[in-house]
């Protein structure tokens, strides 16, 4: 039985979606059907389609009572909205259905695991959210919450750990048919930890152990964990809150962290070997992965960050929040490699290519412009010339606006800068990261989709995401060099 709360949300989203024209949205990035979107949830392959749910407040374009929005796709790029899947309509989740994940049960039904939130008055005054893990079972459109919810609560966590920060379950099935899930939590000292639980059937759950402990190394609380094997290693993704900066790798505030290591299934011990940021741009958080039917590990993140949500004057906008491109992951030499899903190549039209263009000063090239673009650049020092000092590509450009990506080989630093993208807010607009290059040779792939830019460096060694709300008629692209660069460009429109 669908609750009144869910029926109202479904009615509301259907009506208000019509007020947003397709041109006002990204073309191939999933955006919220209406209102507000944050984290991807329940990213899964179910009944022949990819399902992507998301943290959703249909009623306003800012965060509020969390529902689960829902969309399906055959290729991860063209999405069709389905009715909202979950609403905060039970005593144990009345203040929000927070993030979680999905798995297919042996009987063919889909099991959603999510965090139920209930606000509690504290004796000290104020309020805190008690968080528990809950289930819902459904057919890909309609979901019924489990009668014995919550299935994990404060009784299931180590002594002293927080019942207020206990959320974002990621569930998976083991080869023997049993289930595991991990969730974010805080230990007695307030630092993040990832807890591991097990279940024979997906419904009855038991605490196993701490899979990974932050011990105040990367921010405080760890949100939205994901954990999977990849190329002979195991990867743990988490989104830490309250980060301190560290070189060019980690920045202040909410960040993303990838821990690569080994996992011993017998002892359920994860040994960390390497750590890195997941995305080096401005707007990326809370990623989740899916295993595709052909065996690829694909990740989608919320292409936004809590610290940059004031980008738009949100109260005037009919929607806020979009997902990143789905990215194929691999591990090479102990690092996470990310590239746009290969399905994107099927959207390429109107190839324009130039080879060995000499760039010194500013250059525009015929046919190179647009806001729905897939563009590959190879830059190298011009033969016989000194190493150039700086190379930049500007896009979403007209006389008033531009966003730029600039590279200084002397410092090995790549900078994304959307200061002149039309934002009227004093939030972070620039970010630098250190990149590999061979004497000034660098490869960049830039994907634009109306309101965003995603950059993939050196065939996926690094990814950088930024949203930009520059008016669409600013569609110029230009290249600038301080010194002399030899440039190869291949550009496609994405249709
Ligand atoms: C991460 C997060 C999650 C939580 C959700 C609430 O962005 O804070 O930890 O489940 O958002 O909307």
Short mmCIF file of C-alpha atoms and ligand atoms in Angstrom, two decimals:
data_model
loop_
_atom_site.label_atom_id
_atom_site.label_comp_id
_atom_site.label_asym_id
_atom_site.label_seq_id
_atom_site.Cartn_x
_atom_site.Cartn_y
_atom_site.Cartn_z
CA UNK A 1 0.00 0.00 0.00
CA UNK A 2 1.39 3.35 -1.02
CA UNK A 3 1.23 5.89 1.79
CA UNK A 4 -0.48 9.25 1.51
CA UNK A 5 2.96 10.94 1.81
CA UNK A 6 4.34 9.00 -1.15
CA UNK A 7 1.17 9.47 -3.23
CA UNK A 8 1.40 13.23 -2.69
CA UNK A 9 5.07 13.31 -3.66
CA UNK A 10 4.33 11.31 -6.82
CA UNK A 11 1.48 13.61 -7.78
CA UNK A 12 3.55 16.69 -7.09
CA UNK A 13 6.61 15.57 -9.07
CA UNK A 14 4.53 14.57 -12.07
CA UNK A 15 2.91 18.00 -12.22
CA UNK A 16 5.97 20.12 -11.51
CA UNK A 17 8.31 18.22 -13.85
CA UNK A 18 6.26 19.70 -16.69
CA UNK A 19 7.33 23.22 -15.67
CA UNK A 20 10.95 22.43 -16.56
CA UNK A 21 11.75 22.34 -20.27
CA UNK A 22 14.35 19.78 -21.42
CA UNK A 23 16.68 22.62 -22.49
CA UNK A 24 16.80 23.88 -18.90
CA UNK A 25 18.40 20.60 -17.80
CA UNK A 26 21.59 18.74 -18.56
CA UNK A 27 21.11 16.53 -21.63
CA UNK A 28 22.79 13.29 -20.52
CA UNK A 29 23.52 13.77 -16.84
CA UNK A 30 20.67 12.75 -14.56
CA UNK A 31 19.22 15.80 -12.81
CA UNK A 32 16.49 15.83 -10.18
CA UNK A 33 13.01 15.35 -11.58
CA UNK A 34 11.99 18.45 -9.65
CA UNK A 35 13.17 20.24 -6.51
CA UNK A 36 16.40 19.04 -4.93
CA UNK A 37 18.78 16.09 -5.47
CA UNK A 38 21.81 14.94 -3.53
CA UNK A 39 23.55 11.54 -3.26
CA UNK A 40 23.05 8.74 -5.77
CA UNK A 41 21.32 5.80 -4.07
CA UNK A 42 20.56 2.20 -5.01
CA UNK A 43 22.67 2.28 -8.18
CA UNK A 44 21.91 -1.16 -9.61
CA UNK A 45 21.15 -3.34 -12.62
CA UNK A 46 17.68 -4.79 -12.19
CA UNK A 47 15.30 -6.45 -14.66
CA UNK A 48 17.32 -5.42 -17.71
CA UNK A 49 17.83 -1.78 -16.75
CA UNK A 50 20.09 0.42 -14.70
CA UNK A 51 18.25 1.87 -11.72
CA UNK A 52 19.45 5.02 -10.07
CA UNK A 53 17.69 6.39 -7.03
CA UNK A 54 18.68 9.62 -5.34
CA UNK A 55 18.28 11.74 -2.23
CA UNK A 56 15.32 13.85 -3.14
CA UNK A 57 13.21 16.70 -1.81
CA UNK A 58 10.59 17.10 -4.53
CA UNK A 59 8.96 20.14 -2.97
CA UNK A 60 11.80 22.67 -2.87
CA UNK A 61 15.11 23.25 -4.57
CA UNK A 62 16.97 22.93 -1.28
CA UNK A 63 17.58 20.02 1.10
CA UNK A 64 14.52 18.96 3.11
CA UNK A 65 12.51 15.84 3.97
CA UNK A 66 14.44 13.12 2.17
CA UNK A 67 12.58 10.91 -0.27
CA UNK A 68 14.15 8.57 -2.81
CA UNK A 69 13.76 9.80 -6.40
CA UNK A 70 14.03 7.13 -9.09
CA UNK A 71 15.15 6.87 -12.72
CA UNK A 72 16.03 4.04 -15.11
CA UNK A 73 18.26 3.82 -18.14
CA UNK A 74 19.46 1.32 -20.71
CA UNK A 75 22.78 3.05 -21.42
CA UNK A 76 23.51 5.12 -18.27
CA UNK A 77 23.10 8.34 -20.28
CA UNK A 78 19.45 8.53 -21.31
CA UNK A 79 17.34 8.43 -18.17
CA UNK A 80 13.63 8.02 -17.69
CA UNK A 81 12.02 9.09 -14.44
CA UNK A 82 9.94 6.63 -12.47
CA UNK A 83 7.70 7.63 -9.57
CA UNK A 84 9.48 8.46 -6.30
CA UNK A 85 10.33 5.17 -4.57
CA UNK A 86 10.43 6.05 -0.87
CA UNK A 87 8.92 8.77 1.29
CA UNK A 88 9.52 9.51 4.99
CA UNK A 89 6.22 8.01 6.07
CA UNK A 90 6.93 5.60 8.94
CA UNK A 91 7.67 6.20 12.63
CA UNK A 92 11.25 4.94 12.13
CA UNK A 93 12.02 7.16 9.10
CA UNK A 94 9.67 10.08 9.58
CA UNK A 95 12.52 12.62 9.36
CA UNK A 96 14.09 11.20 6.25
CA UNK A 97 14.93 8.21 4.09
CA UNK A 98 18.66 8.80 3.80
CA UNK A 99 21.16 7.19 1.46
CA UNK A 100 21.46 3.49 0.80
CA UNK A 101 21.74 0.83 -1.82
CA UNK A 102 19.98 -2.04 -3.63
CA UNK A 103 20.41 -5.72 -4.39
CA UNK A 104 18.35 -8.35 -6.25
CA UNK A 105 16.84 -11.11 -4.09
CA UNK A 106 16.81 -14.76 -5.25
CA UNK A 107 13.04 -14.52 -5.84
CA UNK A 108 13.56 -11.67 -8.32
CA UNK A 109 12.41 -8.82 -6.08
CA UNK A 110 14.63 -5.83 -5.44
CA UNK A 111 15.75 -5.10 -1.90
CA UNK A 112 16.52 -1.51 -0.91
CA UNK A 113 18.51 -0.80 2.21
CA UNK A 114 18.46 2.80 3.45
CA UNK A 115 18.92 4.91 6.56
CA UNK A 116 15.81 5.82 8.54
CA UNK A 117 16.10 9.10 10.43
CA UNK A 118 14.18 10.23 13.50
CA UNK A 119 14.89 13.53 15.22
CA UNK A 120 15.23 13.28 18.95
CA UNK A 121 15.17 16.08 21.55
CA UNK A 122 18.35 16.12 23.57
CA UNK A 123 18.37 16.74 27.32
CA UNK A 124 20.93 19.46 26.71
CA UNK A 125 18.38 21.20 24.47
CA UNK A 126 18.65 21.04 20.68
CA UNK A 127 17.99 18.05 18.49
CA UNK A 128 19.89 15.14 17.03
CA UNK A 129 19.02 12.62 14.37
CA UNK A 130 18.93 8.98 15.40
CA UNK A 131 19.87 6.87 12.39
CA UNK A 132 19.00 3.21 11.78
CA UNK A 133 19.15 0.90 8.77
CA UNK A 134 15.89 -0.10 7.14
CA UNK A 135 14.66 -2.22 4.23
CA UNK A 136 12.05 -1.98 1.47
CA UNK A 137 11.21 -4.65 -1.09
CA UNK A 138 9.79 -4.00 -4.53
CA UNK A 139 9.37 -4.74 -8.20
CA UNK A 140 11.41 -1.88 -9.69
CA UNK A 141 8.63 0.70 -9.32
CA UNK A 142 6.75 0.17 -6.06
CA UNK A 143 8.45 -0.71 -2.80
CA UNK A 144 6.98 -1.93 0.49
CA UNK A 145 8.86 -1.17 3.67
CA UNK A 146 9.77 -4.21 5.74
CA UNK A 147 7.52 -4.91 8.74
CA UNK A 148 10.48 -5.48 11.09
CA UNK A 149 12.28 -2.20 10.35
CA UNK A 150 14.73 -1.05 11.48
CA UNK A 151 17.00 -4.05 10.92
CA UNK A 152 20.11 -2.41 12.38
CA UNK A 153 20.12 0.11 15.20
CA UNK A 154 22.22 1.33 18.12
CA UNK A 155 22.20 -2.18 19.65
CA UNK A 156 24.20 -3.44 16.66
CA UNK A 157 27.15 -1.06 16.81
CA UNK A 158 30.31 -1.17 18.95
CA UNK A 159 30.06 0.34 22.40
CA UNK A 160 30.54 4.09 22.48
CA UNK A 161 29.93 4.46 18.74
CA UNK A 162 27.44 7.09 17.63
CA UNK A 163 23.77 6.32 17.10
CA UNK A 164 23.42 9.77 15.53
CA UNK A 165 25.98 9.18 12.79
CA UNK A 166 25.21 5.69 11.53
CA UNK A 167 24.18 5.75 7.91
CA UNK A 168 24.45 5.05 4.18
CA UNK A 169 24.42 1.24 3.96
CA UNK A 170 25.99 -0.41 0.93
CA UNK A 171 24.71 -3.95 0.49
CA UNK A 172 26.05 -6.78 -1.67
CA UNK A 173 25.64 -10.52 -2.07
CA UNK A 174 28.50 -12.98 -1.57
CA UNK A 175 29.12 -16.01 -3.77
CA UNK A 176 27.63 -18.32 -1.11
CA UNK A 177 24.35 -16.38 -1.33
CA UNK A 178 24.72 -14.58 2.00
CA UNK A 179 24.75 -10.79 2.22
CA UNK A 180 27.09 -8.18 3.60
CA UNK A 181 26.63 -4.51 4.18
CA UNK A 182 28.84 -1.68 5.32
CA UNK A 183 27.75 1.64 6.81
CA UNK A 184 29.38 4.88 7.92
CA UNK A 185 29.63 5.57 11.64
CA UNK A 186 31.63 7.49 14.28
CA UNK A 187 33.69 5.77 16.95
CA UNK A 188 33.72 6.77 20.62
CA UNK A 189 36.25 9.53 19.82
CA UNK A 190 34.05 10.96 17.07
CA UNK A 191 36.20 9.81 14.18
CA UNK A 192 34.79 7.98 11.16
CA UNK A 193 34.67 4.21 10.88
CA UNK A 194 33.13 1.78 8.43
CA UNK A 195 31.17 -1.03 10.05
CA UNK A 196 30.65 -4.43 8.41
CA UNK A 197 27.47 -6.50 8.94
CA UNK A 198 26.34 -9.88 7.61
CA UNK A 199 23.04 -11.56 6.87
CA UNK A 200 22.05 -15.02 5.61
CA UNK A 201 18.98 -13.71 3.73
CA UNK A 202 19.21 -9.89 3.50
CA UNK A 203 16.64 -9.42 6.27
CA UNK A 204 18.24 -10.58 9.54
CA UNK A 205 21.48 -8.69 10.19
CA UNK A 206 24.40 -9.11 12.55
CA UNK A 207 27.40 -6.89 13.35
CA UNK A 208 30.75 -8.31 12.25
CA UNK A 209 33.54 -5.78 12.70
CA UNK A 210 35.11 -2.41 11.92
CA UNK A 211 36.21 -2.73 8.30
CA UNK A 212 38.20 0.52 8.25
CA UNK A 213 38.91 3.24 10.80
CA UNK A 214 39.64 6.85 10.00
CA UNK A 215 41.42 7.68 13.26
CA UNK A 216 41.18 11.37 12.32
CA UNK A 217 43.38 11.01 9.25
CA UNK A 218 40.89 12.12 6.60
CA UNK A 219 38.29 14.49 8.00
CA UNK A 220 35.90 13.33 10.71
CA UNK A 221 32.76 11.35 9.86
CA UNK A 222 32.94 9.06 6.79
CA UNK A 223 29.75 9.05 4.73
CA UNK A 224 28.53 6.91 1.84
CA UNK A 225 30.95 3.96 1.73
CA UNK A 226 31.29 1.61 -1.22
CA UNK A 227 33.57 -1.45 -1.30
CA UNK A 228 34.42 -3.74 -4.21
CA UNK A 229 37.15 -5.81 -5.84
CA UNK A 230 38.82 -4.31 -8.90
CA UNK A 231 41.79 -5.49 -10.96
CA UNK A 232 43.17 -7.72 -8.20
CA UNK A 233 42.79 -5.09 -5.47
CA UNK A 234 39.95 -3.96 -3.19
CA UNK A 235 38.69 -0.41 -3.28
CA UNK A 236 36.96 1.40 -0.44
CA UNK A 237 35.31 4.69 -1.40
CA UNK A 238 34.13 7.05 1.33
CA UNK A 239 33.10 10.69 1.51
CA UNK A 240 34.68 12.35 4.54
CA UNK A 241 33.22 15.41 6.22
CA UNK A 242 35.30 18.20 7.78
CA UNK A 243 38.50 17.55 5.88
CA UNK A 244 41.68 19.56 6.39
CA UNK A 245 43.68 20.27 3.25
CA UNK A 246 46.76 18.24 2.39
CA UNK A 247 48.97 19.43 -0.46
CA UNK A 248 47.10 19.27 -3.74
CA UNK A 249 45.45 15.97 -2.84
CA UNK A 250 42.76 16.85 -0.29
CA UNK A 251 40.94 20.11 0.32
CA UNK A 252 38.92 21.67 3.11
CA UNK A 253 35.37 20.57 3.79
CA UNK A 254 33.57 17.63 2.26
CA UNK A 255 35.86 15.46 0.16
CA UNK A 256 36.06 12.10 -1.53
CA UNK A 257 38.54 9.42 -0.58
CA UNK A 258 39.61 6.23 -2.29
CA UNK A 259 41.50 3.63 -0.25
CA UNK A 260 43.10 0.86 -2.27
CA UNK A 261 44.29 -2.32 -0.62
CA UNK A 262 43.76 -6.03 -0.04
CA UNK A 263 40.87 -7.84 1.56
CA UNK A 264 41.07 -11.23 3.20
CA UNK A 265 37.58 -12.71 2.96
CA UNK A 266 38.30 -15.36 5.61
CA UNK A 267 39.22 -12.89 8.31
CA UNK A 268 37.28 -9.99 6.74
CA UNK A 269 40.36 -7.82 7.14
CA UNK A 270 41.00 -4.89 4.82
CA UNK A 271 44.62 -3.78 4.55
CA UNK A 272 45.14 -0.28 3.18
CA UNK A 273 47.96 0.28 0.74
CA UNK A 274 47.29 3.62 -0.93
CA UNK A 275 44.96 6.58 -0.66
CA UNK A 276 43.96 9.32 -3.06
CA UNK A 277 41.15 11.75 -3.80
CA UNK A 278 38.44 10.44 -6.13
CA UNK A 279 37.73 13.73 -7.91
CA UNK A 280 40.11 16.70 -8.07
CA UNK A 281 37.58 19.28 -9.21
CA UNK A 282 35.09 21.36 -7.25
CA UNK A 283 31.80 19.48 -7.33
CA UNK A 284 31.78 15.79 -6.56
CA UNK A 285 30.56 13.82 -3.55
CA UNK A 286 29.05 10.58 -2.28
CA UNK A 287 29.82 8.34 -5.27
CA UNK A 288 28.32 4.85 -5.68
CA UNK A 289 29.20 2.06 -8.07
CA UNK A 290 27.40 -0.64 -9.99
CA UNK A 291 28.75 -3.78 -11.65
CA UNK A 292 27.44 -3.80 -15.23
CA UNK A 293 26.24 -7.05 -16.85
CA UNK A 294 29.46 -7.07 -18.93
CA UNK A 295 31.60 -6.82 -15.81
CA UNK A 296 32.55 -3.14 -15.69
CA UNK A 297 32.68 -1.27 -12.40
CA UNK A 298 30.90 2.04 -13.04
CA UNK A 299 30.74 4.94 -10.60
CA UNK A 300 28.37 7.90 -10.41
CA UNK A 301 28.73 10.75 -7.92
CA UNK A 302 26.61 13.69 -6.90
CA UNK A 303 28.08 16.44 -9.08
CA UNK A 304 27.90 18.95 -6.29
CA UNK A 305 29.43 19.44 -2.90
CA UNK A 306 27.80 20.55 0.34
CA UNK A 307 30.22 23.46 0.48
CA UNK A 308 29.23 24.77 -2.96
CA UNK A 309 25.46 24.40 -2.83
CA UNK A 310 24.91 28.12 -2.70
CA UNK A 311 26.07 28.34 -6.28
CA UNK A 312 22.62 29.09 -7.62
CA UNK A 313 20.04 31.30 -6.03
CA UNK A 314 18.32 28.07 -5.31
CA UNK A 315 15.01 29.41 -4.19
CA UNK A 316 14.37 30.83 -7.68
CA UNK A 317 15.27 27.67 -9.56
CA UNK A 318 12.93 24.79 -10.32
CA UNK A 319 15.68 22.19 -9.88
CA UNK A 320 18.99 21.80 -8.09
CA UNK A 321 21.30 18.83 -8.27
CA UNK A 322 22.74 16.60 -10.97
CA UNK A 323 24.80 13.44 -11.11
CA UNK A 324 28.27 13.12 -12.61
CA UNK A 325 28.92 11.17 -15.77
CA UNK A 326 28.99 7.45 -15.14
CA UNK A 327 32.68 6.54 -15.07
CA UNK A 328 34.34 3.21 -15.78
CA UNK A 329 36.84 2.42 -13.06
CA UNK A 330 40.05 0.46 -13.07
CA UNK A 331 43.14 0.22 -10.88
CA UNK A 332 46.56 0.69 -12.42
CA UNK A 333 49.82 0.91 -10.50
CA UNK A 334 47.95 1.37 -7.25
CA UNK A 335 45.82 4.25 -8.55
CA UNK A 336 42.16 4.60 -9.40
CA UNK A 337 41.61 5.28 -13.11
CA UNK A 338 38.31 6.82 -14.29
CA UNK A 339 36.98 7.34 -17.77
CA UNK A 340 33.52 8.21 -19.08
CA UNK A 341 31.47 5.07 -19.84
CA UNK A 342 32.13 3.90 -23.39
CA UNK A 343 28.40 4.38 -24.17
CA UNK A 344 29.15 8.11 -24.38
CA UNK A 345 31.05 7.52 -27.62
CA UNK A 346 27.77 6.50 -29.26
CA UNK A 347 26.49 10.03 -28.74
CA UNK A 348 29.40 11.58 -30.66
CA UNK A 349 28.50 13.51 -33.83
CA UNK A 350 30.18 16.08 -36.11
CA UNK A 351 33.83 15.22 -35.66
CA UNK A 352 36.20 18.19 -36.04
CA UNK A 353 39.93 17.51 -35.76
CA UNK A 354 43.13 19.53 -35.95
CA UNK A 355 46.70 18.32 -35.68
CA UNK A 356 49.83 20.16 -34.63
CA UNK A 357 48.22 23.59 -34.35
CA UNK A 358 50.79 26.09 -33.14
CA UNK A 359 49.32 28.03 -30.22
CA UNK A 360 51.12 31.13 -29.03
CA UNK A 361 48.82 33.74 -27.59
CA UNK A 362 45.06 33.14 -28.09
CA UNK A 363 43.63 30.91 -30.82
CA UNK A 364 40.11 29.98 -31.90
CA UNK A 365 39.55 27.10 -34.28
CA UNK A 366 36.72 26.81 -36.80
CA UNK A 367 34.07 24.35 -35.71
CA UNK A 368 35.34 24.09 -32.13
CA UNK A 369 32.60 25.38 -29.88
CA UNK A 370 29.50 24.16 -28.05
CA UNK A 371 28.11 23.28 -24.65
CA UNK A 372 27.41 19.59 -25.26
CA UNK A 373 30.84 18.56 -26.29
CA UNK A 374 33.34 15.73 -26.00
CA UNK A 375 36.80 17.10 -26.76
CA UNK A 376 40.24 15.50 -26.59
CA UNK A 377 43.36 17.62 -26.44
CA UNK A 378 47.00 16.61 -26.62
CA UNK A 379 49.36 19.44 -25.82
CA UNK A 380 53.11 19.37 -26.19
CA UNK A 381 55.92 21.88 -26.46
CA UNK A 382 56.41 23.11 -30.04
CA UNK A 383 59.46 21.45 -31.57
CA UNK A 384 62.54 23.60 -31.30
CA UNK A 385 60.91 25.88 -28.70
CA UNK A 386 61.51 26.20 -24.96
CA UNK A 387 59.04 24.59 -22.60
CA UNK A 388 55.90 26.76 -22.59
CA UNK A 389 55.00 28.50 -19.31
CA UNK A 390 51.25 28.02 -19.42
CA UNK A 391 48.53 26.54 -21.58
CA UNK A 392 44.82 27.23 -21.08
CA UNK A 393 41.59 26.20 -22.70
CA UNK A 394 38.57 28.40 -22.15
CA UNK A 395 35.04 27.18 -22.69
CA UNK A 396 31.45 28.27 -22.03
CA UNK A 397 32.87 31.51 -23.30
CA UNK A 398 31.52 34.76 -24.72
CA UNK A 399 32.49 38.38 -24.15
CA UNK A 400 31.22 38.29 -20.59
CA UNK A 401 31.94 34.77 -19.37
CA UNK A 402 34.30 31.86 -19.50
CA UNK A 403 35.51 28.89 -17.49
CA UNK A 404 39.09 27.80 -17.90
CA UNK A 405 41.38 24.90 -17.45
CA UNK A 406 45.01 25.94 -17.28
CA UNK A 407 48.22 23.98 -16.99
CA UNK A 408 51.65 25.16 -15.86
CA UNK A 409 54.17 22.46 -16.74
CA UNK A 410 56.87 24.10 -14.59
CA UNK A 411 54.75 23.40 -11.50
CA UNK A 412 52.88 20.34 -12.87
CA UNK A 413 49.68 22.05 -11.77
CA UNK A 414 46.32 21.93 -13.53
CA UNK A 415 43.74 24.50 -12.44
CA UNK A 416 40.03 24.62 -13.08
CA UNK A 417 38.61 28.13 -12.69
CA UNK A 418 34.95 29.07 -13.02
CA UNK A 419 35.26 32.46 -11.39
CA UNK A 420 33.98 34.10 -14.56
CA UNK A 421 31.20 31.60 -15.23
CA UNK A 422 28.47 33.98 -14.13
CA UNK A 423 28.18 32.94 -10.48
CA UNK A 424 27.28 35.78 -8.13
CA UNK A 425 28.21 33.81 -5.02
CA UNK A 426 31.45 33.90 -3.02
CA UNK A 427 32.02 30.14 -2.94
CA UNK A 428 35.01 28.13 -4.12
CA UNK A 429 35.44 28.71 -7.86
CA UNK A 430 38.97 27.42 -8.42
CA UNK A 431 40.84 24.28 -7.65
CA UNK A 432 44.38 23.17 -8.40
CA UNK A 433 45.69 19.65 -8.66
CA UNK A 434 49.02 18.11 -9.44
CA UNK A 435 49.14 16.07 -12.65
CA UNK A 436 51.69 13.87 -14.40
CA UNK A 437 53.22 15.02 -17.67
CA UNK A 438 56.18 14.10 -19.76
CA UNK A 439 58.15 17.30 -20.39
CA UNK A 440 54.99 19.31 -21.02
CA UNK A 441 53.04 16.59 -22.87
CA UNK A 442 49.58 16.31 -21.38
CA UNK A 443 46.31 14.70 -22.50
CA UNK A 444 42.97 16.16 -21.54
CA UNK A 445 39.44 15.02 -22.31
CA UNK A 446 36.76 17.58 -21.56
CA UNK A 447 33.07 16.67 -21.51
CA UNK A 448 30.56 19.53 -21.39
CA UNK A 449 26.83 19.09 -20.83
CA UNK A 450 25.12 22.50 -20.61
CA UNK A 451 25.69 23.03 -16.87
CA UNK A 452 28.90 21.16 -16.16
CA UNK A 453 32.41 20.32 -17.22
CA UNK A 454 34.20 17.09 -16.42
CA UNK A 455 37.86 16.70 -17.22
CA UNK A 456 39.76 13.42 -17.55
CA UNK A 457 43.53 13.77 -17.42
CA UNK A 458 45.98 11.39 -19.13
CA UNK A 459 43.43 8.71 -20.04
CA UNK A 460 41.72 8.79 -16.68
CA UNK A 461 44.59 9.24 -14.20
CA UNK A 462 42.58 12.03 -12.67
CA UNK A 463 39.05 13.40 -13.01
CA UNK A 464 37.88 16.93 -12.19
CA UNK A 465 34.23 18.01 -12.09
CA UNK A 466 32.66 21.44 -11.90
CA UNK A 467 29.13 22.67 -12.42
CA UNK A 468 28.64 25.95 -14.25
CA UNK A 469 25.45 27.84 -14.77
CA UNK A 470 26.75 30.14 -17.50
CA UNK A 471 24.08 31.18 -20.04
CA UNK A 472 23.93 28.67 -22.88
CA UNK A 473 24.73 31.15 -25.61
CA UNK A 474 28.22 31.40 -24.15
CA UNK A 475 29.43 28.48 -26.24
CA UNK A 476 32.89 29.62 -27.37
CA UNK A 477 36.05 27.57 -26.91
CA UNK A 478 39.55 29.03 -27.24
CA UNK A 479 43.14 28.05 -26.56
CA UNK A 480 45.81 30.25 -25.04
CA UNK A 481 49.53 29.69 -24.58
CA UNK A 482 52.18 31.63 -22.78
CA UNK A 483 55.11 30.31 -24.79
CA UNK A 484 54.49 28.01 -27.75
CA UNK A 485 52.42 24.84 -27.70
CA UNK A 486 51.72 22.29 -30.40
CA UNK A 487 48.10 21.20 -30.04
CA UNK A 488 46.04 18.26 -31.34
CA UNK A 489 42.27 18.58 -30.92
CA UNK A 490 39.42 16.20 -31.68
CA UNK A 491 35.97 17.51 -30.87
CA UNK A 492 32.50 15.99 -31.14
CA UNK A 493 29.06 17.32 -30.39
CA UNK A 494 27.13 15.04 -28.07
CA UNK A 495 23.63 14.41 -29.38
C1 LIG B 1 25.80 12.69 2.15
C2 LIG B 1 24.65 12.62 3.12
C3 LIG B 1 24.48 11.19 3.60
C4 LIG B 1 23.06 11.15 4.01
C5 LIG B 1 22.41 12.06 3.00
C6 LIG B 1 21.24 12.84 3.50
O1 LIG B 1 25.71 13.69 1.22
O2 LIG B 1 24.88 13.50 4.20
O3 LIG B 1 25.39 10.83 4.61
O4 LIG B 1 22.55 9.85 3.97
O5 LIG B 1 23.41 12.94 2.54
O6 LIG B 1 20.55 13.46 2.47
#
